[in-house]
mmCIF file of C-alpha atoms in Angstrom:
data_model
loop_
_atom_site.group_PDB
_atom_site.id
_atom_site.type_symbol
_atom_site.label_atom_id
_atom_site.label_comp_id
_atom_site.label_asym_id
_atom_site.label_seq_id
_atom_site.Cartn_x
_atom_site.Cartn_y
_atom_site.Cartn_z
ATOM 1 C CA GLU A 1 -6.174 -14.878 5.049
ATOM 2 C CA ALA A 2 -8.277 -11.800 4.312
ATOM 3 C CA GLN A 3 -8.264 -11.979 0.148
ATOM 4 C CA VAL A 4 -9.661 -11.525 -3.610
ATOM 5 C CA THR A 5 -8.950 -14.942 -6.000
ATOM 6 C CA GLN A 6 -9.837 -14.490 -9.161
ATOM 7 C CA ASN A 7 -9.444 -17.164 -11.885
ATOM 8 C CA PRO A 8 -8.370 -18.040 -13.943
ATOM 9 C CA ARG A 9 -4.853 -16.127 -13.960
ATOM 10 C CA TYR A 10 -4.210 -16.537 -17.718
ATOM 11 C CA LEU A 11 -6.882 -17.211 -20.714
ATOM 12 C CA ILE A 12 -5.647 -17.575 -24.329
ATOM 13 C CA THR A 13 -9.505 -18.203 -25.820
ATOM 14 C CA VAL A 14 -10.614 -17.354 -30.077
ATOM 15 C CA THR A 15 -13.304 -15.072 -30.644
ATOM 16 C CA GLY A 16 -17.176 -15.973 -29.916
ATOM 17 C CA LYS A 17 -16.245 -18.110 -27.964
ATOM 18 C CA LYS A 18 -17.944 -17.927 -24.473
ATOM 19 C CA LEU A 19 -15.941 -17.505 -21.035
ATOM 20 C CA THR A 20 -16.243 -16.945 -17.410
ATOM 21 C CA VAL A 21 -13.574 -15.412 -15.280
ATOM 22 C CA THR A 22 -14.510 -15.906 -11.456
ATOM 23 C CA CYS A 23 -13.878 -13.602 -8.537
ATOM 24 C CA SER A 24 -14.332 -13.984 -4.685
ATOM 25 C CA GLN A 25 -13.720 -12.619 -1.689
ATOM 26 C CA ASN A 26 -14.356 -13.797 1.639
ATOM 27 C CA MET A 27 -14.336 -10.207 3.999
ATOM 28 C CA ASN A 28 -17.786 -10.056 3.878
ATOM 29 C CA HIS A 29 -17.797 -7.072 1.218
ATOM 30 C CA GLU A 30 -21.044 -5.517 -0.343
ATOM 31 C CA TYR A 31 -19.099 -3.708 -2.894
ATOM 32 C CA MET A 32 -17.775 -5.544 -5.798
ATOM 33 C CA SER A 33 -16.491 -4.153 -9.232
ATOM 34 C CA TRP A 34 -14.859 -5.180 -12.198
ATOM 35 C CA TYR A 35 -11.729 -3.371 -13.970
ATOM 36 C CA ARG A 36 -9.429 -3.854 -17.141
ATOM 37 C CA GLN A 37 -6.330 -2.184 -17.185
ATOM 38 C CA ASP A 38 -4.926 -1.278 -20.408
ATOM 39 C CA PRO A 39 -1.854 0.282 -21.294
ATOM 40 C CA GLY A 40 -1.544 4.490 -21.628
ATOM 41 C CA LEU A 41 -5.624 4.277 -20.226
ATOM 42 C CA GLY A 42 -5.090 3.010 -16.532
ATOM 43 C CA LEU A 43 -7.967 0.931 -15.162
ATOM 44 C CA ARG A 44 -11.196 1.691 -16.259
ATOM 45 C CA GLN A 45 -14.627 0.224 -14.597
ATOM 46 C CA ILE A 46 -16.332 -2.567 -16.171
ATOM 47 C CA TYR A 47 -19.359 -3.673 -13.967
ATOM 48 C CA TYR A 48 -20.001 -3.048 -10.297
ATOM 49 C CA SER A 49 -22.183 -3.802 -7.715
ATOM 50 C CA MET A 50 -23.472 -2.606 -4.097
ATOM 51 C CA ASN A 51 -25.279 -5.477 -2.497
ATOM 52 C CA VAL A 52 -26.477 -9.225 -4.169
ATOM 53 C CA GLU A 53 -28.647 -8.993 -7.076
ATOM 54 C CA VAL A 54 -27.631 -5.164 -7.118
ATOM 55 C CA THR A 55 -25.227 -4.859 -10.467
ATOM 56 C CA ASP A 56 -24.460 -1.764 -12.849
ATOM 57 C CA LYS A 57 -22.420 -0.333 -15.450
ATOM 58 C CA GLY A 58 -19.428 1.067 -15.229
ATOM 59 C CA ASP A 59 -17.465 3.368 -17.531
ATOM 60 C CA VAL A 60 -16.545 0.328 -20.409
ATOM 61 C CA PRO A 61 -19.828 -2.372 -19.382
ATOM 62 C CA GLU A 62 -20.019 -3.043 -23.289
ATOM 63 C CA GLY A 63 -18.876 -7.012 -23.935
ATOM 64 C CA TYR A 64 -19.563 -8.146 -20.687
ATOM 65 C CA LYS A 65 -21.917 -9.399 -18.423
ATOM 66 C CA VAL A 66 -22.015 -9.780 -14.679
ATOM 67 C CA SER A 67 -24.207 -11.638 -12.034
ATOM 68 C CA ARG A 68 -24.366 -11.280 -7.535
ATOM 69 C CA LYS A 69 -25.907 -14.321 -6.698
ATOM 70 C CA GLU A 70 -24.366 -14.509 -3.953
ATOM 71 C CA LYS A 71 -22.563 -11.924 -1.617
ATOM 72 C CA ARG A 72 -18.763 -13.585 -2.080
ATOM 73 C CA ASN A 73 -18.905 -13.521 -5.731
ATOM 74 C CA PHE A 74 -19.267 -11.715 -8.696
ATOM 75 C CA PRO A 75 -18.008 -13.574 -11.661
ATOM 76 C CA LEU A 76 -17.445 -11.687 -15.114
ATOM 77 C CA ILE A 77 -19.006 -13.131 -18.174
ATOM 78 C CA LEU A 78 -17.674 -12.785 -21.890
ATOM 79 C CA GLU A 79 -20.826 -13.994 -24.109
ATOM 80 C CA SER A 80 -18.409 -13.753 -27.683
ATOM 81 C CA PRO A 81 -15.017 -12.383 -26.707
ATOM 82 C CA SER A 82 -13.549 -10.046 -29.430
ATOM 83 C CA PRO A 83 -9.765 -8.842 -29.748
ATOM 84 C CA ASN A 84 -10.525 -5.711 -28.229
ATOM 85 C CA GLN A 85 -11.178 -6.902 -24.767
ATOM 86 C CA THR A 86 -7.754 -8.712 -24.895
ATOM 87 C CA SER A 87 -6.534 -7.394 -21.723
ATOM 88 C CA LEU A 88 -5.665 -7.545 -18.018
ATOM 89 C CA TYR A 89 -8.889 -7.829 -15.690
ATOM 90 C CA PHE A 90 -9.143 -7.020 -12.028
ATOM 91 C CA CYS A 91 -11.944 -7.836 -9.613
ATOM 92 C CA ALA A 92 -11.743 -5.473 -6.415
ATOM 93 C CA SER A 93 -14.024 -5.643 -3.380
ATOM 94 C CA SER A 94 -14.631 -2.917 -0.574
ATOM 95 C CA PHE A 95 -17.173 -1.815 2.555
ATOM 96 C CA ILE A 96 -19.870 0.045 2.153
ATOM 97 C CA THR A 97 -20.221 2.940 4.871
ATOM 98 C CA GLY A 98 -21.466 5.915 3.330
ATOM 99 C CA GLY A 99 -18.863 7.530 5.210
ATOM 100 C CA PRO A 100 -14.824 8.307 4.448
ATOM 101 C CA TYR A 101 -13.370 6.426 1.794
ATOM 102 C CA ASN A 102 -13.727 2.620 2.413
ATOM 103 C CA GLU A 103 -10.130 1.125 1.171
ATOM 104 C CA GLN A 104 -10.867 -1.187 -2.200
ATOM 105 C CA PHE A 105 -8.921 -4.900 -2.155
ATOM 106 C CA PHE A 106 -8.299 -6.064 -5.409
ATOM 107 C CA GLY A 107 -7.114 -9.427 -7.079
ATOM 108 C CA PRO A 108 -4.237 -11.268 -8.712
ATOM 109 C CA GLY A 109 -5.371 -9.909 -12.222
ATOM 110 C CA THR A 110 -6.803 -12.348 -15.076
ATOM 111 C CA ARG A 111 -4.840 -11.920 -18.063
ATOM 112 C CA LEU A 112 -6.948 -12.114 -21.452
ATOM 113 C CA THR A 113 -5.658 -12.805 -24.759
ATOM 114 C CA VAL A 114 -8.364 -13.278 -27.398
ATOM 115 C CA LEU A 115 -7.396 -14.493 -30.809
ATOM 116 C CA ASP B 1 -13.977 12.022 -20.978
ATOM 117 C CA GLN B 2 -10.579 11.542 -19.009
ATOM 118 C CA GLN B 3 -11.457 12.606 -15.176
ATOM 119 C CA VAL B 4 -8.241 12.053 -13.793
ATOM 120 C CA LYS B 5 -4.677 12.553 -15.541
ATOM 121 C CA GLN B 6 -1.497 11.460 -15.305
ATOM 122 C CA ASN B 7 0.776 13.465 -17.301
ATOM 123 C CA SER B 8 4.073 11.695 -16.869
ATOM 124 C CA PRO B 9 4.282 7.802 -17.790
ATOM 125 C CA SER B 10 7.560 7.517 -15.804
ATOM 126 C CA LEU B 11 9.770 8.547 -13.041
ATOM 127 C CA SER B 12 12.838 7.909 -12.322
ATOM 128 C CA VAL B 13 15.184 8.769 -9.400
ATOM 129 C CA GLN B 14 17.384 8.417 -7.118
ATOM 130 C CA GLU B 15 17.526 6.099 -3.928
ATOM 131 C CA GLY B 16 17.370 8.356 -1.013
ATOM 132 C CA ARG B 17 15.938 11.362 -3.193
ATOM 133 C CA ILE B 18 12.131 12.780 -3.183
ATOM 134 C CA SER B 19 9.746 11.286 -5.746
ATOM 135 C CA ILE B 20 7.112 13.367 -6.822
ATOM 136 C CA LEU B 21 4.130 12.145 -9.039
ATOM 137 C CA ASN B 22 1.483 14.288 -10.247
ATOM 138 C CA CYS B 23 -1.812 14.129 -11.055
ATOM 139 C CA ASP B 24 -4.705 16.287 -12.053
ATOM 140 C CA TYR B 25 -8.028 16.413 -12.408
ATOM 141 C CA THR B 26 -11.076 18.168 -14.227
ATOM 142 C CA ASN B 27 -14.280 17.426 -12.557
ATOM 143 C CA SER B 28 -14.520 19.647 -8.510
ATOM 144 C CA MET B 29 -17.719 17.020 -7.635
ATOM 145 C CA PHE B 30 -15.526 14.394 -5.218
ATOM 146 C CA ASP B 31 -15.259 13.026 -2.033
ATOM 147 C CA TYR B 32 -11.724 12.008 -2.262
ATOM 148 C CA PHE B 33 -8.604 10.889 -4.290
ATOM 149 C CA LEU B 34 -6.256 8.156 -3.763
ATOM 150 C CA TRP B 35 -2.941 6.643 -4.289
ATOM 151 C CA TYR B 36 -2.537 2.951 -5.393
ATOM 152 C CA LYS B 37 0.855 1.174 -5.616
ATOM 153 C CA LYS B 38 0.725 -1.578 -8.423
ATOM 154 C CA TYR B 39 4.027 -4.179 -8.605
ATOM 155 C CA PRO B 40 4.033 -6.363 -11.713
ATOM 156 C CA ALA B 41 1.741 -9.729 -11.883
ATOM 157 C CA GLU B 42 0.041 -8.227 -8.753
ATOM 158 C CA GLY B 43 -2.980 -6.392 -8.362
ATOM 159 C CA PRO B 44 -2.908 -2.841 -7.328
ATOM 160 C CA THR B 45 -2.911 -2.032 -3.014
ATOM 161 C CA PHE B 46 -4.517 0.713 -1.574
ATOM 162 C CA LEU B 47 -1.668 3.765 -0.332
ATOM 163 C CA ILE B 48 -3.184 6.470 0.735
ATOM 164 C CA SER B 49 -6.008 8.866 0.563
ATOM 165 C CA ILE B 50 -7.500 12.248 0.850
ATOM 166 C CA SER B 51 -10.598 13.856 1.345
ATOM 167 C CA SER B 52 -11.850 17.108 -0.061
ATOM 168 C CA ILE B 53 -11.716 19.289 2.844
ATOM 169 C CA LYS B 54 -8.333 18.848 3.407
ATOM 170 C CA ASP B 55 -4.932 19.925 1.418
ATOM 171 C CA LYS B 56 -2.604 17.367 2.904
ATOM 172 C CA ASN B 57 -2.390 14.163 4.132
ATOM 173 C CA GLU B 58 0.455 11.883 5.837
ATOM 174 C CA ASP B 59 1.364 8.503 6.116
ATOM 175 C CA GLY B 60 5.154 8.048 7.197
ATOM 176 C CA ARG B 61 7.105 8.567 3.963
ATOM 177 C CA PHE B 62 4.239 8.816 1.980
ATOM 178 C CA THR B 63 2.617 12.373 1.614
ATOM 179 C CA VAL B 64 -0.834 13.544 -0.715
ATOM 180 C CA PHE B 65 -1.346 16.941 -1.505
ATOM 181 C CA LEU B 66 -4.316 18.465 -2.471
ATOM 182 C CA ASN B 67 -4.054 21.829 -4.571
ATOM 183 C CA LYS B 68 -8.086 22.564 -4.965
ATOM 184 C CA SER B 69 -7.968 25.911 -7.097
ATOM 185 C CA ALA B 70 -5.114 24.195 -9.626
ATOM 186 C CA LYS B 71 -6.920 20.925 -9.623
ATOM 187 C CA HIS B 72 -3.894 19.352 -8.897
ATOM 188 C CA LEU B 73 -3.043 16.299 -6.351
ATOM 189 C CA SER B 74 0.497 15.691 -6.335
ATOM 190 C CA LEU B 75 2.176 12.228 -4.008
ATOM 191 C CA HIS B 76 5.647 12.844 -2.231
ATOM 192 C CA ILE B 77 7.651 9.654 -1.206
ATOM 193 C CA VAL B 78 10.763 10.872 1.004
ATOM 194 C CA PRO B 79 13.456 9.090 1.108
ATOM 195 C CA SER B 80 12.822 7.280 -1.961
ATOM 196 C CA GLN B 81 13.762 3.454 -1.572
ATOM 197 C CA PRO B 82 14.486 0.580 -4.369
ATOM 198 C CA GLY B 83 11.048 -0.998 -3.179
ATOM 199 C CA ASP B 84 9.094 1.756 -4.041
ATOM 200 C CA SER B 85 9.819 0.804 -7.549
ATOM 201 C CA ALA B 86 6.234 0.706 -9.033
ATOM 202 C CA VAL B 87 3.354 1.945 -10.976
ATOM 203 C CA TYR B 88 1.346 4.582 -9.319
ATOM 204 C CA PHE B 89 -1.989 5.203 -10.094
ATOM 205 C CA CYS B 90 -3.941 8.418 -8.512
ATOM 206 C CA ALA B 91 -7.707 8.029 -8.441
ATOM 207 C CA ARG B 92 -11.034 9.590 -7.328
ATOM 208 C CA GLY B 93 -13.477 8.027 -5.618
ATOM 209 C CA THR B 94 -16.869 8.152 -4.589
ATOM 210 C CA SER B 95 -18.396 7.277 -0.744
ATOM 211 C CA TYR B 96 -20.765 4.278 -2.036
ATOM 212 C CA GLY B 97 -17.508 2.984 -3.730
ATOM 213 C CA LYS B 98 -16.387 4.146 -7.407
ATOM 214 C CA LEU B 99 -13.090 4.862 -8.545
ATOM 215 C CA THR B 100 -11.939 6.651 -11.435
ATOM 216 C CA PHE B 101 -8.405 6.108 -11.926
ATOM 217 C CA GLY B 102 -5.454 8.071 -13.722
ATOM 218 C CA GLN B 103 -3.369 6.218 -16.494
ATOM 219 C CA GLY B 104 -0.612 5.416 -14.260
ATOM 220 C CA THR B 105 3.296 6.417 -13.647
ATOM 221 C CA ILE B 106 5.517 3.969 -13.638
ATOM 222 C CA LEU B 107 8.547 5.463 -10.849
ATOM 223 C CA THR B 108 12.497 3.487 -11.300
ATOM 224 C CA VAL B 109 13.990 4.087 -8.206
ATOM 225 C CA HIS B 110 18.084 3.472 -8.574
ATOM 226 C CA PRO B 111 20.034 2.228 -5.524
#
């Protein structure tokens, strides 16, 4: 089954304790991206990657890191989480063809609470 | 600056009637617009898109209209069904993949 998986689905942590949220896709997509969803703000892009070893900042990158060492994986790293990073996080992936829109497939989400 | 805005946080309609969800944008440089649908505890799923060279795109019960002079996008669902109850996000997209989302509108369809 074609899908984007995220782990963990739920996480409660404390300020300053480093954490990683994993994202994996099995569709051989070049493009991967992380978003956070907050009430009244919709989904905002954190980081994206257009291929292996190619990453770039989205609209709200502060406090986050990413890496793309393999095509299928795109982990999101919070080196020192703070309460304002409490949010619902989504990973997404798609092909890049340079033509018409390519549908982005989203993972199920990770609910993160930083105390 | 929010480039895509959904000014209605929620919409309630009766089953069988039309649902109209609206979206305004502030920047004319775009490739296409899209609508995504999101159920609780799930990720958003793609619903329908429209390119900048079109005014209308239909897919079954869903039609998206683009009014470039008014910088306005709308999604029509006819007829509405209870299973359509979800959060709807409009977004603008580029050919290389970047999506910019609106705030979302919660649609409730009553039986």
